[in-house]
Amino acid sequence: MSIMKSFLRKAYQSDHILEIIFSSSRWFFLVVSILVFWSQYEEGKTSQLYLFVYLVLFGVIYMALADLCLHKAPIRSKWYTIMTKGSPVFDYIAYLALIALTGGIDSPLFPIGYLIILHASVYWKFTGALITSVLLMLGYSGVFVIQGAFDLETVTYFISQLVFLFLVGFIGGLIVSRERQHFLDKSVLEGIANRDFLTNLLNHRSFQEHLKKAYEQKNKFYLVLADVDKFKQVNDKYGHVVGDQVLQRIATILEETVSAKFGNAFRYGGEEFALILYNEEAVVKAILSEMKDKIAAEQFIVEIGSFSVTMSFGCIKHKEETPLELIEEADKLLYTAKEQGRNRIVFQDEKEQVTQLCI
């Protein structure tokens, strides 16, 4: 049950997961289409058979390429965009061909059209859903005209199907668009709540949540507390506007150095920052050394010239400590770095051995 909830949550939050679901459903409906066509096929209609075989082969090739892009291509790459946003066009063409080959307006595959409309609404919202439903209505009407059955019962059935397509496009597109807009608005608000306004780093609240989650999941990680050395002197000498610029630049250096695969950077408060790093000791030391050197080398231009700042770090490997205990230990290591000359890293490994990395 928890796995299903996790999957549904990811599907709700990610267009990529939704695209995978739609892509997987195509394979299912391809099998269903083959079974339906085979059950309806009449011997002697070889042209119809050849057309269906070609359609299936084209569909298999397209869907295989689409799956390859979904699982291998970067999400924002050109090919990924073409294959995903172009997929409703393929679905539309294939759908009309399948309808025509499996009974016309009586085809049991008709409800697939509803999924195509919902798929279009993912990328083009309400307008896309409405346009797609109109296009499906026009294509379905073409199938009806070619089929040539115009008795009252058939016409009534045909019109009711058109109405259903329009209603799904109008009401379904409206609901999907509203829900997605609600999710986007919620994401924006969550981003505001979890981000520090000045530096745009994750804030103290988010730090506590990440630390608690890492602790509860028993992840292996290092906690780092870092503090800008003699920052009060910067504010006193150059003003708080310059001080804010210093914090913003340091935050950028921290975030650029700590990529997603390494962990997260947070503004802990004031001129103090925190890092949660998920990696081996040697890599963590290399990351911290790179940060320290980049910050020390950064020059801040002011009217009277330029200046630089340094930063001290306290780093500890998580063992069995609670989040509060871990913060207290990291803070002690940071204080030791300050006491022993600043611009250095005081590092405690899992064996509780303390080492210093400094210039």
GROMACS .gro file of C-alpha atoms in nm:
model
  359
    1MET     CA    1   0.000   0.000   0.000
    2SER     CA    2   0.280   0.244   0.089
    3ILE     CA    3   0.450   0.169  -0.246
    4MET     CA    4   0.126   0.248  -0.429
    5LYS     CA    5   0.082   0.573  -0.236
    6SER     CA    6   0.438   0.673  -0.316
    7PHE     CA    7   0.386   0.599  -0.685
    8LEU     CA    8   0.059   0.795  -0.697
    9ARG     CA    9   0.222   1.090  -0.523
   10LYS     CA   10   0.504   1.089  -0.779
   11ALA     CA   11   0.253   1.063  -1.065
   12TYR     CA   12   0.062   1.358  -0.924
   13GLN     CA   13   0.378   1.568  -0.900
   14SER     CA   14   0.565   1.466  -1.216
   15ASP     CA   15   0.478   1.502  -1.586
   16HIS     CA   16   0.753   1.248  -1.652
   17ILE     CA   17   0.577   0.978  -1.447
   18LEU     CA   18   0.247   1.063  -1.616
   19GLU     CA   19   0.412   1.025  -1.955
   20ILE     CA   20   0.546   0.684  -1.856
   21ILE     CA   21   0.193   0.580  -1.755
   22PHE     CA   22   0.050   0.696  -2.088
   23SER     CA   23   0.332   0.526  -2.277
   24SER     CA   24   0.276   0.198  -2.093
   25SER     CA   25  -0.099   0.213  -2.160
   26ARG     CA   26  -0.028   0.229  -2.536
   27TRP     CA   27   0.125  -0.118  -2.525
   28PHE     CA   28  -0.181  -0.250  -2.345
   29PHE     CA   29  -0.420  -0.097  -2.597
   30LEU     CA   30  -0.204  -0.222  -2.883
   31VAL     CA   31  -0.259  -0.579  -2.763
   32VAL     CA   32  -0.631  -0.510  -2.716
   33SER     CA   33  -0.650  -0.364  -3.067
   34ILE     CA   34  -0.489  -0.676  -3.217
   35LEU     CA   35  -0.738  -0.899  -3.035
   36VAL     CA   36  -1.034  -0.686  -3.142
   37PHE     CA   37  -0.921  -0.673  -3.504
   38TRP     CA   38  -0.855  -1.046  -3.511
   39SER     CA   39  -1.201  -1.124  -3.369
   40GLN     CA   40  -1.366  -0.903  -3.635
   41TYR     CA   41  -1.149  -0.988  -3.934
   42GLU     CA   42  -1.323  -1.145  -4.232
   43GLU     CA   43  -1.121  -1.356  -4.472
   44GLY     CA   44  -1.059  -1.202  -4.808
   45LYS     CA   45  -1.014  -0.843  -4.688
   46THR     CA   46  -0.637  -0.853  -4.740
   47SER     CA   47  -0.601  -0.478  -4.797
   48GLN     CA   48  -0.756  -0.416  -4.456
   49LEU     CA   49  -0.522  -0.674  -4.301
   50TYR     CA   50  -0.212  -0.523  -4.461
   51LEU     CA   51  -0.313  -0.174  -4.347
   52PHE     CA   52  -0.361  -0.297  -3.991
   53VAL     CA   53  -0.025  -0.480  -3.993
   54TYR     CA   54   0.153  -0.167  -4.118
   55LEU     CA   55  -0.020   0.038  -3.851
   56VAL     CA   56   0.088  -0.205  -3.580
   57LEU     CA   57   0.450  -0.210  -3.703
   58PHE     CA   58   0.459   0.170  -3.714
   59GLY     CA   59   0.309   0.184  -3.366
   60VAL     CA   60   0.563  -0.061  -3.223
   61ILE     CA   61   0.853   0.137  -3.371
   62TYR     CA   62   0.717   0.469  -3.248
   63MET     CA   63   0.634   0.343  -2.900
   64ALA     CA   64   0.975   0.176  -2.866
   65LEU     CA   65   1.146   0.503  -2.958
   66ALA     CA   66   0.920   0.695  -2.720
   67ASP     CA   67   1.006   0.458  -2.434
   68LEU     CA   68   1.376   0.490  -2.517
   69CYS     CA   69   1.354   0.869  -2.493
   70LEU     CA   70   1.151   0.852  -2.173
   71HIS     CA   71   1.406   0.633  -1.996
   72LYS     CA   72   1.734   0.744  -2.154
   73ALA     CA   73   1.709   1.102  -2.283
   74PRO     CA   74   1.747   1.399  -2.043
   75ILE     CA   75   1.404   1.534  -1.950
   76ARG     CA   76   1.461   1.879  -2.102
   77SER     CA   77   1.641   1.755  -2.413
   78LYS     CA   78   1.516   1.823  -2.765
   79TRP     CA   79   1.429   1.460  -2.843
   80TYR     CA   80   1.251   1.411  -2.512
   81THR     CA   81   1.035   1.717  -2.580
   82ILE     CA   82   0.955   1.609  -2.938
   83MET     CA   83   0.862   1.254  -2.842
   84THR     CA   84   0.646   1.351  -2.544
   85LYS     CA   85   0.467   1.659  -2.674
   86GLY     CA   86   0.429   1.497  -3.016
   87SER     CA   87   0.280   1.178  -2.875
   88PRO     CA   88  -0.082   1.308  -2.866
   89VAL     CA   89  -0.051   1.366  -3.244
   90PHE     CA   90   0.053   1.003  -3.294
   91ASP     CA   91  -0.226   0.890  -3.062
   92TYR     CA   92  -0.480   1.090  -3.262
   93ILE     CA   93  -0.379   0.945  -3.601
   94ALA     CA   94  -0.347   0.590  -3.471
   95TYR     CA   95  -0.679   0.615  -3.287
   96LEU     CA   96  -0.878   0.715  -3.595
   97ALA     CA   97  -0.714   0.442  -3.801
   98LEU     CA   98  -0.793   0.181  -3.535
   99ILE     CA   99  -1.153   0.300  -3.506
  100ALA     CA  100  -1.196   0.270  -3.883
  101LEU     CA  101  -1.042  -0.081  -3.887
  102THR     CA  102  -1.229  -0.222  -3.586
  103GLY     CA  103  -1.594  -0.151  -3.651
  104GLY     CA  104  -1.617   0.218  -3.728
  105ILE     CA  105  -1.844   0.406  -3.489
  106ASP     CA  106  -1.928   0.072  -3.323
  107SER     CA  107  -1.563   0.006  -3.237
  108PRO     CA  108  -1.505  -0.105  -2.875
  109LEU     CA  109  -1.186   0.106  -2.886
  110PHE     CA  110  -1.383   0.432  -2.888
  111PRO     CA  111  -1.318   0.513  -2.515
  112ILE     CA  112  -0.944   0.544  -2.587
  113GLY     CA  113  -1.033   0.887  -2.722
  114TYR     CA  114  -1.104   1.004  -2.368
  115LEU     CA  115  -0.747   0.920  -2.266
  116ILE     CA  116  -0.609   1.109  -2.566
  117ILE     CA  117  -0.801   1.419  -2.456
  118LEU     CA  118  -0.669   1.392  -2.101
  119HIS     CA  119  -0.317   1.338  -2.235
  120ALA     CA  120  -0.340   1.657  -2.439
  121SER     CA  121  -0.460   1.849  -2.133
  122VAL     CA  122  -0.133   1.762  -1.954
  123TYR     CA  123   0.064   1.980  -2.197
  124TRP     CA  124  -0.191   2.225  -2.337
  125LYS     CA  125  -0.435   2.252  -2.047
  126PHE     CA  126  -0.801   2.333  -2.108
  127THR     CA  127  -0.748   2.477  -2.456
  128GLY     CA  128  -0.556   2.170  -2.567
  129ALA     CA  129  -0.822   1.935  -2.430
  130LEU     CA  130  -1.097   2.126  -2.606
  131ILE     CA  131  -0.912   2.143  -2.940
  132THR     CA  132  -0.828   1.773  -2.918
  133SER     CA  133  -1.190   1.681  -2.850
  134VAL     CA  134  -1.303   1.889  -3.152
  135LEU     CA  135  -1.042   1.722  -3.374
  136LEU     CA  136  -1.153   1.380  -3.252
  137MET     CA  137  -1.514   1.474  -3.325
  138LEU     CA  138  -1.418   1.576  -3.680
  139GLY     CA  139  -1.216   1.258  -3.737
  140TYR     CA  140  -1.490   1.042  -3.588
  141SER     CA  141  -1.741   1.217  -3.815
  142GLY     CA  142  -1.523   1.131  -4.113
  143VAL     CA  143  -1.527   0.764  -4.011
  144PHE     CA  144  -1.907   0.785  -3.979
  145VAL     CA  145  -1.948   0.934  -4.326
  146ILE     CA  146  -1.719   0.671  -4.483
  147GLN     CA  147  -1.909   0.398  -4.301
  148GLY     CA  148  -2.225   0.524  -4.470
  149ALA     CA  149  -2.489   0.408  -4.221
  150PHE     CA  150  -2.743   0.689  -4.181
  151ASP     CA  151  -3.045   0.522  -4.022
  152LEU     CA  152  -3.203   0.688  -3.717
  153GLU     CA  153  -3.055   0.449  -3.460
  154THR     CA  154  -2.702   0.482  -3.595
  155VAL     CA  155  -2.723   0.860  -3.628
  156THR     CA  156  -2.855   0.891  -3.272
  157TYR     CA  157  -2.571   0.672  -3.143
  158PHE     CA  158  -2.317   0.872  -3.345
  159ILE     CA  159  -2.441   1.205  -3.208
  160SER     CA  160  -2.433   1.077  -2.850
  161GLN     CA  161  -2.068   0.971  -2.899
  162LEU     CA  162  -1.983   1.317  -3.032
  163VAL     CA  163  -2.146   1.474  -2.727
  164PHE     CA  164  -1.942   1.250  -2.497
  165LEU     CA  165  -1.619   1.351  -2.672
  166PHE     CA  166  -1.705   1.718  -2.635
  167LEU     CA  167  -1.805   1.684  -2.270
  168VAL     CA  168  -1.485   1.498  -2.182
  169GLY     CA  169  -1.284   1.769  -2.358
  170PHE     CA  170  -1.474   2.052  -2.192
  171ILE     CA  171  -1.541   1.922  -1.841
  172GLY     CA  172  -1.243   1.684  -1.818
  173GLY     CA  173  -1.003   1.944  -1.954
  174LEU     CA  174  -1.140   2.202  -1.714
  175ILE     CA  175  -1.099   1.972  -1.413
  176VAL     CA  176  -0.748   1.857  -1.510
  177SER     CA  177  -0.635   2.213  -1.584
  178ARG     CA  178  -0.775   2.340  -1.256
  179GLU     CA  179  -0.610   2.061  -1.057
  180ARG     CA  180  -0.275   2.114  -1.227
  181GLN     CA  181  -0.294   2.489  -1.169
  182HIS     CA  182  -0.378   2.421  -0.806
  183PHE     CA  183  -0.073   2.194  -0.782
  184LEU     CA  184   0.151   2.457  -0.946
  185ASP     CA  185   0.025   2.725  -0.708
  186LYS     CA  186   0.081   2.490  -0.416
  187SER     CA  187   0.434   2.416  -0.536
  188VAL     CA  188   0.510   2.788  -0.560
  189LEU     CA  189   0.382   2.848  -0.207
  190GLU     CA  190   0.579   2.551  -0.075
  191GLY     CA  191   0.887   2.686  -0.249
  192ILE     CA  192   0.838   3.024  -0.084
  193ALA     CA  193   0.786   2.860   0.256
  194ASN     CA  194   1.098   2.643   0.222
  195ARG     CA  195   1.335   2.899   0.072
  196ASP     CA  196   1.530   3.180   0.233
  197PHE     CA  197   1.426   3.508   0.070
  198LEU     CA  198   1.772   3.667   0.063
  199THR     CA  199   1.990   3.377  -0.057
  200ASN     CA  200   1.727   3.150  -0.218
  201LEU     CA  201   1.881   2.856  -0.033
  202LEU     CA  202   1.661   2.612   0.153
  203ASN     CA  203   1.579   2.772   0.488
  204HIS     CA  204   1.611   2.663   0.851
  205ARG     CA  205   1.271   2.495   0.852
  206SER     CA  206   1.362   2.292   0.546
  207PHE     CA  207   1.696   2.203   0.705
  208GLN     CA  208   1.523   2.057   1.008
  209GLU     CA  209   1.287   1.856   0.786
  210HIS     CA  210   1.571   1.717   0.572
  211LEU     CA  211   1.776   1.631   0.880
  212LYS     CA  212   1.484   1.456   1.045
  213LYS     CA  213   1.408   1.260   0.728
  214ALA     CA  214   1.771   1.151   0.686
  215TYR     CA  215   1.778   1.042   1.051
  216GLU     CA  216   1.451   0.848   1.031
  217GLN     CA  217   1.553   0.674   0.709
  218LYS     CA  218   1.889   0.584   0.864
  219ASN     CA  219   2.080   0.740   0.575
  220LYS     CA  220   2.455   0.779   0.590
  221PHE     CA  221   2.544   1.147   0.579
  222TYR     CA  222   2.769   1.424   0.707
  223LEU     CA  223   2.633   1.734   0.875
  224VAL     CA  224   2.822   2.059   0.825
  225LEU     CA  225   2.772   2.391   0.999
  226ALA     CA  226   2.960   2.683   0.841
  227ASP     CA  227   2.996   3.044   0.946
  228VAL     CA  228   3.136   3.353   0.770
  229ASP     CA  229   3.438   3.472   0.967
  230LYS     CA  230   3.414   3.820   1.126
  231PHE     CA  231   3.098   3.897   0.932
  232LYS     CA  232   2.995   4.171   1.176
  233GLN     CA  233   3.299   4.369   1.065
  234VAL     CA  234   3.177   4.352   0.706
  235ASN     CA  235   2.839   4.499   0.803
  236ASP     CA  236   2.999   4.763   1.025
  237LYS     CA  237   3.255   4.873   0.766
  238TYR     CA  238   3.068   4.839   0.436
  239GLY     CA  239   2.701   4.840   0.537
  240HIS     CA  240   2.427   4.580   0.544
  241VAL     CA  241   2.357   4.604   0.170
  242VAL     CA  242   2.711   4.487   0.096
  243GLY     CA  243   2.677   4.230   0.374
  244ASP     CA  244   2.367   4.092   0.201
  245GLN     CA  245   2.556   4.072  -0.128
  246VAL     CA  246   2.832   3.874   0.044
  247LEU     CA  247   2.577   3.627   0.180
  248GLN     CA  248   2.412   3.592  -0.160
  249ARG     CA  249   2.742   3.520  -0.333
  250ILE     CA  250   2.847   3.267  -0.067
  251ALA     CA  251   2.509   3.095  -0.099
  252THR     CA  252   2.563   3.066  -0.475
  253ILE     CA  253   2.908   2.911  -0.422
  254LEU     CA  254   2.768   2.661  -0.173
  255GLU     CA  255   2.480   2.559  -0.395
  256GLU     CA  256   2.696   2.531  -0.707
  257THR     CA  257   2.948   2.314  -0.524
  258VAL     CA  258   2.690   2.091  -0.358
  259SER     CA  259   2.506   1.935  -0.649
  260ALA     CA  260   2.190   1.731  -0.593
  261LYS     CA  261   2.385   1.404  -0.590
  262PHE     CA  262   2.600   1.526  -0.302
  263GLY     CA  263   2.334   1.676  -0.079
  264ASN     CA  264   2.175   2.010   0.007
  265ALA     CA  265   2.283   2.356   0.121
  266PHE     CA  266   2.076   2.559   0.368
  267ARG     CA  267   2.083   2.902   0.527
  268TYR     CA  268   2.080   2.819   0.894
  269GLY     CA  269   2.043   3.179   1.012
  270GLY     CA  270   2.230   3.509   0.989
  271GLU     CA  271   2.574   3.443   0.844
  272GLU     CA  272   2.558   3.073   0.929
  273PHE     CA  273   2.492   2.798   0.676
  274ALA     CA  274   2.434   2.423   0.695
  275LEU     CA  275   2.508   2.135   0.462
  276ILE     CA  276   2.384   1.777   0.454
  277LEU     CA  277   2.620   1.569   0.241
  278TYR     CA  278   2.551   1.212   0.134
  279ASN     CA  279   2.889   1.077   0.031
  280GLU     CA  280   3.216   0.916   0.134
  281GLU     CA  281   3.465   1.090   0.359
  282ALA     CA  282   3.719   1.172   0.088
  283VAL     CA  283   3.453   1.328  -0.135
  284VAL     CA  284   3.307   1.532   0.153
  285LYS     CA  285   3.651   1.667   0.241
  286ALA     CA  286   3.712   1.760  -0.122
  287ILE     CA  287   3.377   1.941  -0.144
  288LEU     CA  288   3.441   2.140   0.173
  289SER     CA  289   3.796   2.229   0.070
  290GLU     CA  290   3.669   2.352  -0.266
  291MET     CA  291   3.404   2.565  -0.096
  292LYS     CA  292   3.650   2.716   0.148
  293ASP     CA  293   3.901   2.802  -0.125
  294LYS     CA  294   3.638   2.951  -0.358
  295ILE     CA  295   3.497   3.172  -0.083
  296ALA     CA  296   3.843   3.293   0.024
  297ALA     CA  297   3.933   3.373  -0.339
  298GLU     CA  298   3.613   3.570  -0.406
  299GLN     CA  299   3.665   3.947  -0.431
  300PHE     CA  300   3.384   4.186  -0.338
  301ILE     CA  301   3.407   4.524  -0.508
  302VAL     CA  302   3.315   4.838  -0.309
  303GLU     CA  303   3.373   5.210  -0.358
  304ILE     CA  304   3.697   5.211  -0.163
  305GLY     CA  305   3.841   4.905  -0.332
  306SER     CA  306   3.772   4.538  -0.271
  307PHE     CA  307   3.776   4.287   0.009
  308SER     CA  308   3.741   3.916   0.069
  309VAL     CA  309   3.601   3.698   0.344
  310THR     CA  310   3.674   3.352   0.478
  311MET     CA  311   3.457   3.079   0.619
  312SER     CA  312   3.494   2.819   0.894
  313PHE     CA  313   3.338   2.473   0.887
  314GLY     CA  314   3.247   2.210   1.144
  315CYS     CA  315   3.172   1.869   0.992
  316ILE     CA  316   3.060   1.547   1.161
  317LYS     CA  317   2.964   1.202   1.035
  318HIS     CA  318   2.622   1.090   1.155
  319LYS     CA  319   2.629   0.775   1.364
  320GLU     CA  320   2.348   0.719   1.614
  321GLU     CA  321   2.291   1.076   1.730
  322THR     CA  322   1.951   1.243   1.724
  323PRO     CA  323   1.921   1.549   1.498
  324LEU     CA  324   1.953   1.782   1.800
  325GLU     CA  325   2.261   1.602   1.929
  326LEU     CA  326   2.418   1.607   1.584
  327ILE     CA  327   2.363   1.983   1.549
  328GLU     CA  328   2.521   2.041   1.889
  329GLU     CA  329   2.827   1.834   1.795
  330ALA     CA  330   2.869   2.009   1.460
  331ASP     CA  331   2.837   2.345   1.634
  332LYS     CA  332   3.117   2.251   1.874
  333LEU     CA  333   3.341   2.160   1.582
  334LEU     CA  334   3.260   2.492   1.415
  335TYR     CA  335   3.345   2.674   1.739
  336THR     CA  336   3.677   2.486   1.749
  337ALA     CA  337   3.754   2.602   1.395
  338LYS     CA  338   3.686   2.961   1.503
  339GLU     CA  339   3.902   2.929   1.813
  340GLN     CA  340   4.195   2.783   1.626
  341GLY     CA  341   4.231   3.058   1.366
  342ARG     CA  342   3.924   3.053   1.137
  343ASN     CA  343   3.928   2.979   0.764
  344ARG     CA  344   3.953   2.608   0.829
  345ILE     CA  345   3.754   2.286   0.843
  346VAL     CA  346   3.731   2.082   1.161
  347PHE     CA  347   3.627   1.733   1.062
  348GLN     CA  348   3.510   1.443   1.280
  349ASP     CA  349   3.477   1.102   1.116
  350GLU     CA  350   3.267   0.805   1.226
  351LYS     CA  351   3.549   0.688   1.458
  352GLU     CA  352   3.524   1.028   1.632
  353GLN     CA  353   3.871   1.123   1.518
  354VAL     CA  354   3.899   1.500   1.471
  355THR     CA  355   4.119   1.645   1.196
  356GLN     CA  356   4.171   1.994   1.059
  357LEU     CA  357   4.182   2.110   0.700
  358CYS     CA  358   4.313   2.463   0.661
  359ILE     CA  359   4.533   2.679   0.440
   0.00000   0.00000   0.00000
